[in-house]
JSON list of C-alpha atoms in Angstrom, two decimals:
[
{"chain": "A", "resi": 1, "resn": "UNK", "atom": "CA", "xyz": [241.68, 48.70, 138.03]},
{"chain": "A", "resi": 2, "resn": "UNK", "atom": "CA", "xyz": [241.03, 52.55, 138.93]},
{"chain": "A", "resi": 3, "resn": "UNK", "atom": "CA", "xyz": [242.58, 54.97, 137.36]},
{"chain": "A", "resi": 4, "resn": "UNK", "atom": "CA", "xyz": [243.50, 58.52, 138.47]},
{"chain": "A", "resi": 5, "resn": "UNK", "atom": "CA", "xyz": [243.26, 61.49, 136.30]},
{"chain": "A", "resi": 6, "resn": "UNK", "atom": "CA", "xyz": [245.21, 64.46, 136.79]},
{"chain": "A", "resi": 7, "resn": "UNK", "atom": "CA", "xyz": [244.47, 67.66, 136.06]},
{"chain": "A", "resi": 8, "resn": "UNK", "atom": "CA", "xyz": [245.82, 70.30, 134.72]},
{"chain": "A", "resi": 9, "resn": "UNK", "atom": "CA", "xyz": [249.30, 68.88, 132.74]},
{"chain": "A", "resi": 10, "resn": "UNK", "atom": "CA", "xyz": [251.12, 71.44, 133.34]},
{"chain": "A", "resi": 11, "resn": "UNK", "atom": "CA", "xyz": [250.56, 74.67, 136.26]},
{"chain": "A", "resi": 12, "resn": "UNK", "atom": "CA", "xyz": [253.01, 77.72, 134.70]},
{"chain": "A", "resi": 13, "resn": "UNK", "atom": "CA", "xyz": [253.28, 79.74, 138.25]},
{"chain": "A", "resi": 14, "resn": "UNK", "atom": "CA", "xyz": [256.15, 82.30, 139.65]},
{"chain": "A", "resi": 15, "resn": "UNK", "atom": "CA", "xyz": [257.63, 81.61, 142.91]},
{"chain": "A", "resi": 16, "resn": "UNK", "atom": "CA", "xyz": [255.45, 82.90, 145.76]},
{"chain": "A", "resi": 17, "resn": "UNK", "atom": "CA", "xyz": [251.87, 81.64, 143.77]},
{"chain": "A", "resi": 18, "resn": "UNK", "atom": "CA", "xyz": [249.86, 79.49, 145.12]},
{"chain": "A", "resi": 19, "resn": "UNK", "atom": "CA", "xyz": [248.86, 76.18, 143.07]},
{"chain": "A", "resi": 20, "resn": "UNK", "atom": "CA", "xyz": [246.44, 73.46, 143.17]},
{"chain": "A", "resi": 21, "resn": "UNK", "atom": "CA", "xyz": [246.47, 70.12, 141.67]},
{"chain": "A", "resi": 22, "resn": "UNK", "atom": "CA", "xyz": [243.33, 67.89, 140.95]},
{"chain": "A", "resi": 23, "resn": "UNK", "atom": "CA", "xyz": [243.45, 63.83, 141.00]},
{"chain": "A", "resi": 24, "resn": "UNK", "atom": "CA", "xyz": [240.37, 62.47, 140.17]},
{"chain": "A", "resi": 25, "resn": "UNK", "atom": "CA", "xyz": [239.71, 58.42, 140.57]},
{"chain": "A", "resi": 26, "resn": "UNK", "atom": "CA", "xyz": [237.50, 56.57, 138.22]},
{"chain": "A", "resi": 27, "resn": "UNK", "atom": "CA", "xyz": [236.02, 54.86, 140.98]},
{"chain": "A", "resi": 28, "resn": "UNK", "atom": "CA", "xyz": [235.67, 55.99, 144.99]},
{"chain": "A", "resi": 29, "resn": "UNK", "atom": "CA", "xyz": [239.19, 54.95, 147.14]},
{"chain": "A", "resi": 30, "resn": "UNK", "atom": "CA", "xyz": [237.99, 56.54, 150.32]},
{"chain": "A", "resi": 31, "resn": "UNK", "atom": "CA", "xyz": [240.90, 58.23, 151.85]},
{"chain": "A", "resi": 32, "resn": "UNK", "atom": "CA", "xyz": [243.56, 56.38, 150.41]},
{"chain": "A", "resi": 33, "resn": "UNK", "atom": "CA", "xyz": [245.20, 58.17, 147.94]},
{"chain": "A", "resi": 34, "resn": "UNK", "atom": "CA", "xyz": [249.00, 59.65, 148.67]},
{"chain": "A", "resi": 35, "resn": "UNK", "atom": "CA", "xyz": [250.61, 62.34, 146.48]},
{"chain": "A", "resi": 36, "resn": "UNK", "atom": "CA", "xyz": [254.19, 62.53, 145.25]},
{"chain": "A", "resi": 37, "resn": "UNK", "atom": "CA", "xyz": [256.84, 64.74, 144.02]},
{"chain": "A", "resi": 38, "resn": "UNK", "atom": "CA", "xyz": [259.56, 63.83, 141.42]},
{"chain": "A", "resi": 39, "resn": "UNK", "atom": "CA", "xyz": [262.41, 65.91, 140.32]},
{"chain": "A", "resi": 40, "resn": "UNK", "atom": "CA", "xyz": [264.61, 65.12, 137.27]},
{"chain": "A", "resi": 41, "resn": "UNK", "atom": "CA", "xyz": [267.21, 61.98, 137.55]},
{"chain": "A", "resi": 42, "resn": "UNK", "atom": "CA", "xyz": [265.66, 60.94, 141.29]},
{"chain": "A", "resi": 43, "resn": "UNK", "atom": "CA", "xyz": [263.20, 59.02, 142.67]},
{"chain": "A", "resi": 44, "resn": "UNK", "atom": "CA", "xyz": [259.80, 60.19, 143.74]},
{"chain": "A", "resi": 45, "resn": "UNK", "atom": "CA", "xyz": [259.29, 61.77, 147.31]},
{"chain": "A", "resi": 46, "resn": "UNK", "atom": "CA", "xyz": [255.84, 60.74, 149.38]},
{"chain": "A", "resi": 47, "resn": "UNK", "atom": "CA", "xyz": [254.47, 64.22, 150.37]},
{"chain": "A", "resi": 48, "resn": "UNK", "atom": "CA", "xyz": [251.18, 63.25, 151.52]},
{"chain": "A", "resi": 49, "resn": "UNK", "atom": "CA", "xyz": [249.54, 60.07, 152.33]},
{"chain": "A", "resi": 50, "resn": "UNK", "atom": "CA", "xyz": [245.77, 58.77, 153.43]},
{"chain": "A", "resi": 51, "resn": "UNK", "atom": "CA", "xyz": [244.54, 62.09, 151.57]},
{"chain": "A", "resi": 52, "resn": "UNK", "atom": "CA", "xyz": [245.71, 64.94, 153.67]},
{"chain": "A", "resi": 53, "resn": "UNK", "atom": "CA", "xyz": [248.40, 63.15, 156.12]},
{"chain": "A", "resi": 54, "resn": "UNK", "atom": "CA", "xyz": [251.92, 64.79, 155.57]},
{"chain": "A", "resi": 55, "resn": "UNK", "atom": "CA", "xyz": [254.74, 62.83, 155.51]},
{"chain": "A", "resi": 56, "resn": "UNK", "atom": "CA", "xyz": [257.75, 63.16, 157.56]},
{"chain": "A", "resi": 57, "resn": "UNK", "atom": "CA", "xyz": [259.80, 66.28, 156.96]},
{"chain": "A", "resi": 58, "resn": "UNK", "atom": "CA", "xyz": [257.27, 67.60, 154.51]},
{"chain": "A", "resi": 59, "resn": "UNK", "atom": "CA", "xyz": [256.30, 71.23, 154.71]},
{"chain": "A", "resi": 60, "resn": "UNK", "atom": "CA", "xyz": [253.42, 73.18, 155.91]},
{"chain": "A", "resi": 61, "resn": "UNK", "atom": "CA", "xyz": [252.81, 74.57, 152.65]},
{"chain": "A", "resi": 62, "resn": "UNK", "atom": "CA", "xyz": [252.11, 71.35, 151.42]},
{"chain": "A", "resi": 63, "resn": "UNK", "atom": "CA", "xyz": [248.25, 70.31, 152.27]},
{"chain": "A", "resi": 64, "resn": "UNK", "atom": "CA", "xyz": [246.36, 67.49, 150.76]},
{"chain": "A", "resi": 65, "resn": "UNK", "atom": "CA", "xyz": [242.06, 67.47, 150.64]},
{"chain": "A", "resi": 66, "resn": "UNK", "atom": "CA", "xyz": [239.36, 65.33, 149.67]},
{"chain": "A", "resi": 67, "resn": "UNK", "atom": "CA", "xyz": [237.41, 61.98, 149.58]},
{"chain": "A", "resi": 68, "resn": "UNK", "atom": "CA", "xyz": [236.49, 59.50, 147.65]},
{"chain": "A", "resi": 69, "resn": "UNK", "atom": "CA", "xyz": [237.32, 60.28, 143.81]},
{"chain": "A", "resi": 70, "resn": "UNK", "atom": "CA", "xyz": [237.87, 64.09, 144.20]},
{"chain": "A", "resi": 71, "resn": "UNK", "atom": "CA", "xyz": [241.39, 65.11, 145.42]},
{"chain": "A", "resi": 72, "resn": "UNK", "atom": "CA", "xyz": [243.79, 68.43, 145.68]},
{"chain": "A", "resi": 73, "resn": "UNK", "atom": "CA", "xyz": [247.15, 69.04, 146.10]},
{"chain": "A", "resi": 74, "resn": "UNK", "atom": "CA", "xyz": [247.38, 73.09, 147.39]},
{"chain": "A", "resi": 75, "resn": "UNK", "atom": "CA", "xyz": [251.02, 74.58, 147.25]},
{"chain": "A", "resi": 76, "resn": "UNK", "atom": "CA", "xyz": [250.08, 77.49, 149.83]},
{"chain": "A", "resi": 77, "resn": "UNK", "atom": "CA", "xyz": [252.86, 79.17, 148.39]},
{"chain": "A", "resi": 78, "resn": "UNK", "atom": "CA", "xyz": [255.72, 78.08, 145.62]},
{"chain": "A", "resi": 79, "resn": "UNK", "atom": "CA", "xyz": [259.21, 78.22, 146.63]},
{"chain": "A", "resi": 80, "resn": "UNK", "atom": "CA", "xyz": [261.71, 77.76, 143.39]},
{"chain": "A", "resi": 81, "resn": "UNK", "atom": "CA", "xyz": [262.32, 73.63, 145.05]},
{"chain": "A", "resi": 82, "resn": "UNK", "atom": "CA", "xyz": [258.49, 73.13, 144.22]},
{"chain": "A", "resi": 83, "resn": "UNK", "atom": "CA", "xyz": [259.00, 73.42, 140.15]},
{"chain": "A", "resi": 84, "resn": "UNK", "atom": "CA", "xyz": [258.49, 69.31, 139.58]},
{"chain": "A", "resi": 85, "resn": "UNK", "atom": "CA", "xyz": [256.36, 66.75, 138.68]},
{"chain": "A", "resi": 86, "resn": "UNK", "atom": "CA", "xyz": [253.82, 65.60, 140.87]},
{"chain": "A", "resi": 87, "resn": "UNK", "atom": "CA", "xyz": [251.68, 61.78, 140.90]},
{"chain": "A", "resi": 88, "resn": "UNK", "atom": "CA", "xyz": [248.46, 61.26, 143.10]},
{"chain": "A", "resi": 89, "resn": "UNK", "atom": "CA", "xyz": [248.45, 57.45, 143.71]},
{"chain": "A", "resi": 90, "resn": "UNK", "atom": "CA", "xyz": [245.82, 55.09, 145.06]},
{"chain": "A", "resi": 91, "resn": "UNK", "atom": "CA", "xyz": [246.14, 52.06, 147.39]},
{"chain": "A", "resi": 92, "resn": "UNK", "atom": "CA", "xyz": [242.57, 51.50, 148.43]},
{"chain": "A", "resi": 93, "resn": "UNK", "atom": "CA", "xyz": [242.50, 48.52, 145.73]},
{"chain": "A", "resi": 94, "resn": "UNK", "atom": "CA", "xyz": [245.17, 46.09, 144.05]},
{"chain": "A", "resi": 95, "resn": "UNK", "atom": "CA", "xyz": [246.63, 46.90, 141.91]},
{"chain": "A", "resi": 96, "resn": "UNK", "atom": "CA", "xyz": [248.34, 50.53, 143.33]},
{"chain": "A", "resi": 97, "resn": "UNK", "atom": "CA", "xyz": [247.73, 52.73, 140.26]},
{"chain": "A", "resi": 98, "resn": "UNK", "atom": "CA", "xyz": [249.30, 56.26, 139.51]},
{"chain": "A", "resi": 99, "resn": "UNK", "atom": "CA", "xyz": [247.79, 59.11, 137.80]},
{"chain": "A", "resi": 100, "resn": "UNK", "atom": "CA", "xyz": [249.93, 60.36, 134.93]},
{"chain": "A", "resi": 101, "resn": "UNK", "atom": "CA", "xyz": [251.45, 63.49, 136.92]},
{"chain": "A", "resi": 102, "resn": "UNK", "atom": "CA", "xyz": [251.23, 67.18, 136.54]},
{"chain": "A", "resi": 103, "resn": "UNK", "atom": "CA", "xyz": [254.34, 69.35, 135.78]},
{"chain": "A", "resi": 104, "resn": "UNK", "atom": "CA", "xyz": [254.43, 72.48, 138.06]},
{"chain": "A", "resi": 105, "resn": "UNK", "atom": "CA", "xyz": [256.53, 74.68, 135.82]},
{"chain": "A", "resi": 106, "resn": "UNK", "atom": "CA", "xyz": [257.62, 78.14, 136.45]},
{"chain": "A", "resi": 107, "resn": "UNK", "atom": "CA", "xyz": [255.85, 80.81, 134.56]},
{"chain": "B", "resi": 1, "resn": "UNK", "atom": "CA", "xyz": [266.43, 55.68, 158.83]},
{"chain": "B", "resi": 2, "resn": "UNK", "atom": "CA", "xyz": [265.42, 53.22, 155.96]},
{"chain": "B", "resi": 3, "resn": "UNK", "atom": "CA", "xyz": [268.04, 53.13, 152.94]},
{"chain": "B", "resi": 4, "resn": "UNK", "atom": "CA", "xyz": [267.20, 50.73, 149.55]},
{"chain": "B", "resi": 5, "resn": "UNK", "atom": "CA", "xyz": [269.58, 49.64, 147.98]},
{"chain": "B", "resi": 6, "resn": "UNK", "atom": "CA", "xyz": [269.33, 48.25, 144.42]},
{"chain": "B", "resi": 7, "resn": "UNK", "atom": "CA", "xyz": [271.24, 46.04, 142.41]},
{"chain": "B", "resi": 8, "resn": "UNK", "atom": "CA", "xyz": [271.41, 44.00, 138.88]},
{"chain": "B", "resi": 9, "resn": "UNK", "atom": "CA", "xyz": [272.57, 44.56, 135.37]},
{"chain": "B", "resi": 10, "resn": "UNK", "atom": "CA", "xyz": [271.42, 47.33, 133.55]},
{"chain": "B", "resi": 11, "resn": "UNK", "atom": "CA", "xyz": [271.01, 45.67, 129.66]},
{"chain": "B", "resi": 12, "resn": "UNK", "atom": "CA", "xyz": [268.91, 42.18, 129.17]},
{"chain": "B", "resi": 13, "resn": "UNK", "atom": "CA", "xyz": [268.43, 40.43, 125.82]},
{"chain": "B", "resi": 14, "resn": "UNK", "atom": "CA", "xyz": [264.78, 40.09, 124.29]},
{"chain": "B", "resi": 15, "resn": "UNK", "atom": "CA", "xyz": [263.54, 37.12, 126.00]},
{"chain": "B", "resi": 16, "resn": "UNK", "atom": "CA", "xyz": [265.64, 36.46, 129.13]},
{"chain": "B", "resi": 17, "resn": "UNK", "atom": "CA", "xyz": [264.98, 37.20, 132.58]},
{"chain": "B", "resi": 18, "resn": "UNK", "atom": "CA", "xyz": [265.12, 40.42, 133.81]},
{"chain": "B", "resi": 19, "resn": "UNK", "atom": "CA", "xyz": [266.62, 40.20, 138.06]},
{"chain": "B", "resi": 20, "resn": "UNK", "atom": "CA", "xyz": [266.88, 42.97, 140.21]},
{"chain": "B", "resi": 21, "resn": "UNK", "atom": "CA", "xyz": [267.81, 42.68, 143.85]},
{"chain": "B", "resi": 22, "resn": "UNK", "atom": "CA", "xyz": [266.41, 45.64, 146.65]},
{"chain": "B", "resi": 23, "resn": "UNK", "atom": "CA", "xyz": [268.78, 45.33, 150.43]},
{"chain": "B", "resi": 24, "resn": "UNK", "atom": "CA", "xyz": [266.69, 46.84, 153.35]},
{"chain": "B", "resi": 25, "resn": "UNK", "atom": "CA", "xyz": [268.52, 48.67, 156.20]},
{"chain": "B", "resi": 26, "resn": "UNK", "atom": "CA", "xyz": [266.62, 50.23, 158.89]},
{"chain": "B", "resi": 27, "resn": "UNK", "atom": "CA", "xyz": [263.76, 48.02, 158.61]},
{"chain": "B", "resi": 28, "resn": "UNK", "atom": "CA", "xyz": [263.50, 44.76, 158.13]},
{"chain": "B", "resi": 29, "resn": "UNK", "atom": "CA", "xyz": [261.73, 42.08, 155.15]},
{"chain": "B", "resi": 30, "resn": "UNK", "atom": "CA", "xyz": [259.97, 40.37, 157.74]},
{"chain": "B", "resi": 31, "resn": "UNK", "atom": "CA", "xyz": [257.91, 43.50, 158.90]},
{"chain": "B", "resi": 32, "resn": "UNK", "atom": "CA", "xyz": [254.15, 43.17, 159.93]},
{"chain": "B", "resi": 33, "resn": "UNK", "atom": "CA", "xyz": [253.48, 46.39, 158.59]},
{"chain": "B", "resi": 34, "resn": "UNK", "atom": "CA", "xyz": [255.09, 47.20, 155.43]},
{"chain": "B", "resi": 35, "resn": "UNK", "atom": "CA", "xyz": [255.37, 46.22, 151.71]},
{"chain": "B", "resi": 36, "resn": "UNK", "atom": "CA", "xyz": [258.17, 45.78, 149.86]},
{"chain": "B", "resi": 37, "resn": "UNK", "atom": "CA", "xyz": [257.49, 46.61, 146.12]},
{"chain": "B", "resi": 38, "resn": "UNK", "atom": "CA", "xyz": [258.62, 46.78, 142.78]},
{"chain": "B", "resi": 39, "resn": "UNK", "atom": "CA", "xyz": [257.59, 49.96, 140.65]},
{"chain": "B", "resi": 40, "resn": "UNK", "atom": "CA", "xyz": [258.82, 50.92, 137.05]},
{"chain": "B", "resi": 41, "resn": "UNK", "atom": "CA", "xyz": [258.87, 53.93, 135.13]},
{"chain": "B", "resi": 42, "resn": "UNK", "atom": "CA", "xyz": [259.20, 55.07, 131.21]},
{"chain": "B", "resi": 43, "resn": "UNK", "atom": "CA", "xyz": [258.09, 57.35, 129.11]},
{"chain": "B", "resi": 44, "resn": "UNK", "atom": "CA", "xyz": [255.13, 55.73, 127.86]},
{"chain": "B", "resi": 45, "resn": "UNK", "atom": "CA", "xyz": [253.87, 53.57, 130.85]},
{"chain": "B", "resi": 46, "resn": "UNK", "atom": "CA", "xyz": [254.25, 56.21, 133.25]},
{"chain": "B", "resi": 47, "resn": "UNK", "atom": "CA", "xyz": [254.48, 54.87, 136.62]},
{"chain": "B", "resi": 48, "resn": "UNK", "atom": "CA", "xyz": [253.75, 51.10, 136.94]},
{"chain": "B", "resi": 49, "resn": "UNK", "atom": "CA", "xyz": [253.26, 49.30, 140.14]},
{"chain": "B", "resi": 50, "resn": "UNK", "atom": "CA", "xyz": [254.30, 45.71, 139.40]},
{"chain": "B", "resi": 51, "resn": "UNK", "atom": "CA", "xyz": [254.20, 44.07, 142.51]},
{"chain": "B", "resi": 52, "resn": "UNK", "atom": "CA", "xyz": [254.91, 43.32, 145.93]},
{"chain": "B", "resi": 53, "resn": "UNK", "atom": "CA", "xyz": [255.29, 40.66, 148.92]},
{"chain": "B", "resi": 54, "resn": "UNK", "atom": "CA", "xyz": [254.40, 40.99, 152.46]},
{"chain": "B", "resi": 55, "resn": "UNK", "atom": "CA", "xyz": [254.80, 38.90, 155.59]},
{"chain": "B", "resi": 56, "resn": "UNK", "atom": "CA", "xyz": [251.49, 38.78, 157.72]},
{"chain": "B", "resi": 57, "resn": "UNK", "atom": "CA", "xyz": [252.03, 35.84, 159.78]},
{"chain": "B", "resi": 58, "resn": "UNK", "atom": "CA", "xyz": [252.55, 34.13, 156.47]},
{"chain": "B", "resi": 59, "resn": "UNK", "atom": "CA", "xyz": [254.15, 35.73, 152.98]},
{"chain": "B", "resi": 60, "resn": "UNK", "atom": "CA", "xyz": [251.73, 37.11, 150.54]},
{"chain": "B", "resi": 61, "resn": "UNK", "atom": "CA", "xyz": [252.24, 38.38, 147.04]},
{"chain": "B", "resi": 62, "resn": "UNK", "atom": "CA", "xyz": [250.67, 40.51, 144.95]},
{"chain": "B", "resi": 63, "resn": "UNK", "atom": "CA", "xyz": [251.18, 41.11, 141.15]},
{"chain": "B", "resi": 64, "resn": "UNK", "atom": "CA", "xyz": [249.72, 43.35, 138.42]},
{"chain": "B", "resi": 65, "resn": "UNK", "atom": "CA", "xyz": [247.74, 41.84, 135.76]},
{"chain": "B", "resi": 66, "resn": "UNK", "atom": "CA", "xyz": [249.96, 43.30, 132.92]},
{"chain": "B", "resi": 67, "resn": "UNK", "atom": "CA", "xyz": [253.06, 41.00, 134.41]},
{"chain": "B", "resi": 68, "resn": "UNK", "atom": "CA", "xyz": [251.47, 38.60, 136.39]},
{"chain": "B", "resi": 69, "resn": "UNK", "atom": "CA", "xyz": [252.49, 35.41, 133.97]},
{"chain": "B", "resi": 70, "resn": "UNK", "atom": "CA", "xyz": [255.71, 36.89, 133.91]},
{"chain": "B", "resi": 71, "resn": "UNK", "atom": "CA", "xyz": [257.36, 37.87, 137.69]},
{"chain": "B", "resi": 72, "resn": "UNK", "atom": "CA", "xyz": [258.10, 36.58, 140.85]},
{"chain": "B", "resi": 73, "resn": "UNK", "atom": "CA", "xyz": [258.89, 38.68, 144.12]},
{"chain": "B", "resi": 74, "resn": "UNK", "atom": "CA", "xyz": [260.66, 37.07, 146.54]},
{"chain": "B", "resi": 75, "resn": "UNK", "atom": "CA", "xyz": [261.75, 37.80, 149.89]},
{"chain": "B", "resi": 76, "resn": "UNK", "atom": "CA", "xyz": [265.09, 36.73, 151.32]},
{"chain": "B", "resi": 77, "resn": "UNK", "atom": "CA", "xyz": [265.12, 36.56, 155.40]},
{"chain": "B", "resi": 78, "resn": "UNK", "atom": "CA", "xyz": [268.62, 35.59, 155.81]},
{"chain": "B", "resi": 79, "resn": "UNK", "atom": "CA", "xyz": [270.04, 38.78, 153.62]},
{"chain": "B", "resi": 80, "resn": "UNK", "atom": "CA", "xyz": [266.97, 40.96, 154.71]},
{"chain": "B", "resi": 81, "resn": "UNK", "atom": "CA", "xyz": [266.61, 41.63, 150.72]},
{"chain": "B", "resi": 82, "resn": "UNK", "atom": "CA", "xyz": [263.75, 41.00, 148.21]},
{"chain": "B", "resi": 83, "resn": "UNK", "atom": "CA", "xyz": [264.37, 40.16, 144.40]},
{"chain": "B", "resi": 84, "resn": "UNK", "atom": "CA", "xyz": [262.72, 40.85, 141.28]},
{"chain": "B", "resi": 85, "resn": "UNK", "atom": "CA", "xyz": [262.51, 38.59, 138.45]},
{"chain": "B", "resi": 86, "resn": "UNK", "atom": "CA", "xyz": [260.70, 39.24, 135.50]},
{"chain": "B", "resi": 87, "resn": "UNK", "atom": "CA", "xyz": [260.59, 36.54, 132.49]},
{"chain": "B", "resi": 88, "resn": "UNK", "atom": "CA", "xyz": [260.42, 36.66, 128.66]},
{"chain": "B", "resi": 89, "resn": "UNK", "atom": "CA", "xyz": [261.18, 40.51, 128.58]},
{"chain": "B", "resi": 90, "resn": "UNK", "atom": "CA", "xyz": [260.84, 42.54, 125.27]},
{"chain": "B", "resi": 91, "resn": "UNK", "atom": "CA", "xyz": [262.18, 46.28, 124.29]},
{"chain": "B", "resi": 92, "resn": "UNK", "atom": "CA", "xyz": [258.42, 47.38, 126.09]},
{"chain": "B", "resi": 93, "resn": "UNK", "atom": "CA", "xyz": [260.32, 46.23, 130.00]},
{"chain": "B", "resi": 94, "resn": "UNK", "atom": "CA", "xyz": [262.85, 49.17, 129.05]},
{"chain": "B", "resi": 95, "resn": "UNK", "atom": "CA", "xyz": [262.00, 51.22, 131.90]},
{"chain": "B", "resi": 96, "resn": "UNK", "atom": "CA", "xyz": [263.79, 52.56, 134.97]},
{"chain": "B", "resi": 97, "resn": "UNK", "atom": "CA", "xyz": [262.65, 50.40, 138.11]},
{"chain": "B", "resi": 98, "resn": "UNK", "atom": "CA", "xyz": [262.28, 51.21, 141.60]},
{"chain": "B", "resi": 99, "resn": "UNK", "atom": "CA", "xyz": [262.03, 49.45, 144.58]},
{"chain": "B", "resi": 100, "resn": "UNK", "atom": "CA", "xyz": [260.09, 50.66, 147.52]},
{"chain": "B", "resi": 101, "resn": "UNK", "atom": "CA", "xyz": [258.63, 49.99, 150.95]},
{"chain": "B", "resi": 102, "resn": "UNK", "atom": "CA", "xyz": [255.24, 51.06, 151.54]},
{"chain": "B", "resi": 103, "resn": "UNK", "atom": "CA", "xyz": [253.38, 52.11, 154.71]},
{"chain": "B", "resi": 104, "resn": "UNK", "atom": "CA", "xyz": [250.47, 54.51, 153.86]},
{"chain": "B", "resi": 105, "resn": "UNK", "atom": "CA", "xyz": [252.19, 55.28, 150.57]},
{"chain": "B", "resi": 106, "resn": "UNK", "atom": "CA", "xyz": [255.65, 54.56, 149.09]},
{"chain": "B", "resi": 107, "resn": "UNK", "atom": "CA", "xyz": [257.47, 56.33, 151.84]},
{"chain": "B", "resi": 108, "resn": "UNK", "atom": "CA", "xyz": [261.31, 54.71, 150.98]},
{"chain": "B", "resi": 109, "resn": "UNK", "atom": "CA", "xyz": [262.53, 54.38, 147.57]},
{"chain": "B", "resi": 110, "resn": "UNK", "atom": "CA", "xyz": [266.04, 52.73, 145.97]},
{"chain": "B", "resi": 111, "resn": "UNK", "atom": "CA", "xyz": [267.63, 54.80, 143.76]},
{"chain": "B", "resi": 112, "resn": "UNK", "atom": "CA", "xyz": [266.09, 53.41, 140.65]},
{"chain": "B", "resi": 113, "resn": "UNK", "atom": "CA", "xyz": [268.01, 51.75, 137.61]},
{"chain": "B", "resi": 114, "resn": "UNK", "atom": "CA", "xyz": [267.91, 51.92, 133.99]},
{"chain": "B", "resi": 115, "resn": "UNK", "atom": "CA", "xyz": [267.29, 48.06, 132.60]},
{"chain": "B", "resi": 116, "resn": "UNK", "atom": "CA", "xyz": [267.51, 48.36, 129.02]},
{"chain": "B", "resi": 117, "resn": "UNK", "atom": "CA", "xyz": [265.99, 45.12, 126.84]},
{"chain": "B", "resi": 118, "resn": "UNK", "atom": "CA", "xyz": [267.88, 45.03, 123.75]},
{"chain": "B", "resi": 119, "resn": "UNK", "atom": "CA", "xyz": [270.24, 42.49, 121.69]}
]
């Protein structure tokens, strides 16, 4: 199975910063990795899918990058909703896998 | 717009069968495009994808290795519904579990439940 690293644990960032998230794959999925935001007691929320394809009702400041095993999340710029947990997820292969998340925390 | 809605009891003995039950609106089971899946969560797991069915002129199913012995997705036409059973469960199934339709990535989620394997 591949599995997705994440990188750092946790981002401490004010409001306004930007941030950037790394998901690296053991193994090369192409362009199919998605990214994910979860906030306490919910479920998570697709923000980007096929690598750099924002979902529906997803903001601007929210761009994904990359190919093959090296990926980014960018925050342009955090507004106080941002402070979560975020996955990087892979369906290029069965079975799906998730990376262990990163905590975007504020600073 | 696409709502999940989950249902199923929230405690299960060591041993039994774990059921869950996901009903689609704004979509439907039968779809040529999507997924319907089962995904669980805890603490030490992280985020597990445990399986899913598909209709692609025929029904498919795929499961994860970890369960595969264990579970059986099935879809349910006439309710527009899918189910989740999972056998011979032990404290380590204690997780909160999600259903969720995916096209591109998990775009629709239920709202997750707490199943709790204890005596």
């Amino acid at each position: 199975e591949i599995v997705l690293t994440q990188s750092p644990a946790t981002l401490s960032l004010s409001p306004g910063e930007r941030a950037a998230l790394s998901c690296r794959a053991s193994q090369s999925v192409s362009s199919s990795l998605a990214w994910y935001q979860q906030k306490p007691g919910q479920a998570p929320r697709l923000l980007i899918y096929d690598a750099s394809n924002r979902a529906i009702d997803i903001p601007a400041r929210f761009r994904g990058s990359g190919f093959g095993t090296d990926f980014t999340l960018t925050i342009s710029s955090l507004e106080p909703e941002d402070f979560a947990v975020y996955f990087c997820q892979q369906r290029s292969n069965w079975p799906r896998t998730f990376g262990q998340g990163t905590k975007v925390e504020i600073k | 717009q696409v709502q999940l809605q989950q249902s199923g009891p929230g405690l299960v003995k060591p041993s039994q069968t774990l059921s869950l039950t996901c009903a689609i609106s704004g979509d439907s089971v039968s779809s040529n495009s999507a997924a319907w899946t089962w995904i669980r969560q805890s603490p030490s797991r992280g985020l597990e994808w445990l399986g899913g069915t598909y209709y692609r002129s025929k029904w498919y199913n795929d499961y994860a290795v970890s369960v595969k012995s264990r579970i059986t997705i099935r879809p349910d036409t006439s309710k527009n519904q899918f189910s989740l059973q999972l056998n011979s469960v032990t404290p380590e199934d204690t997780a909160i579990y999600y259903c969720a339709r995916e096209i591109g990535g998990f775009d629709f989620w239920g709202q997750g439940a707490l199943v709790t394997v204890s005596s």
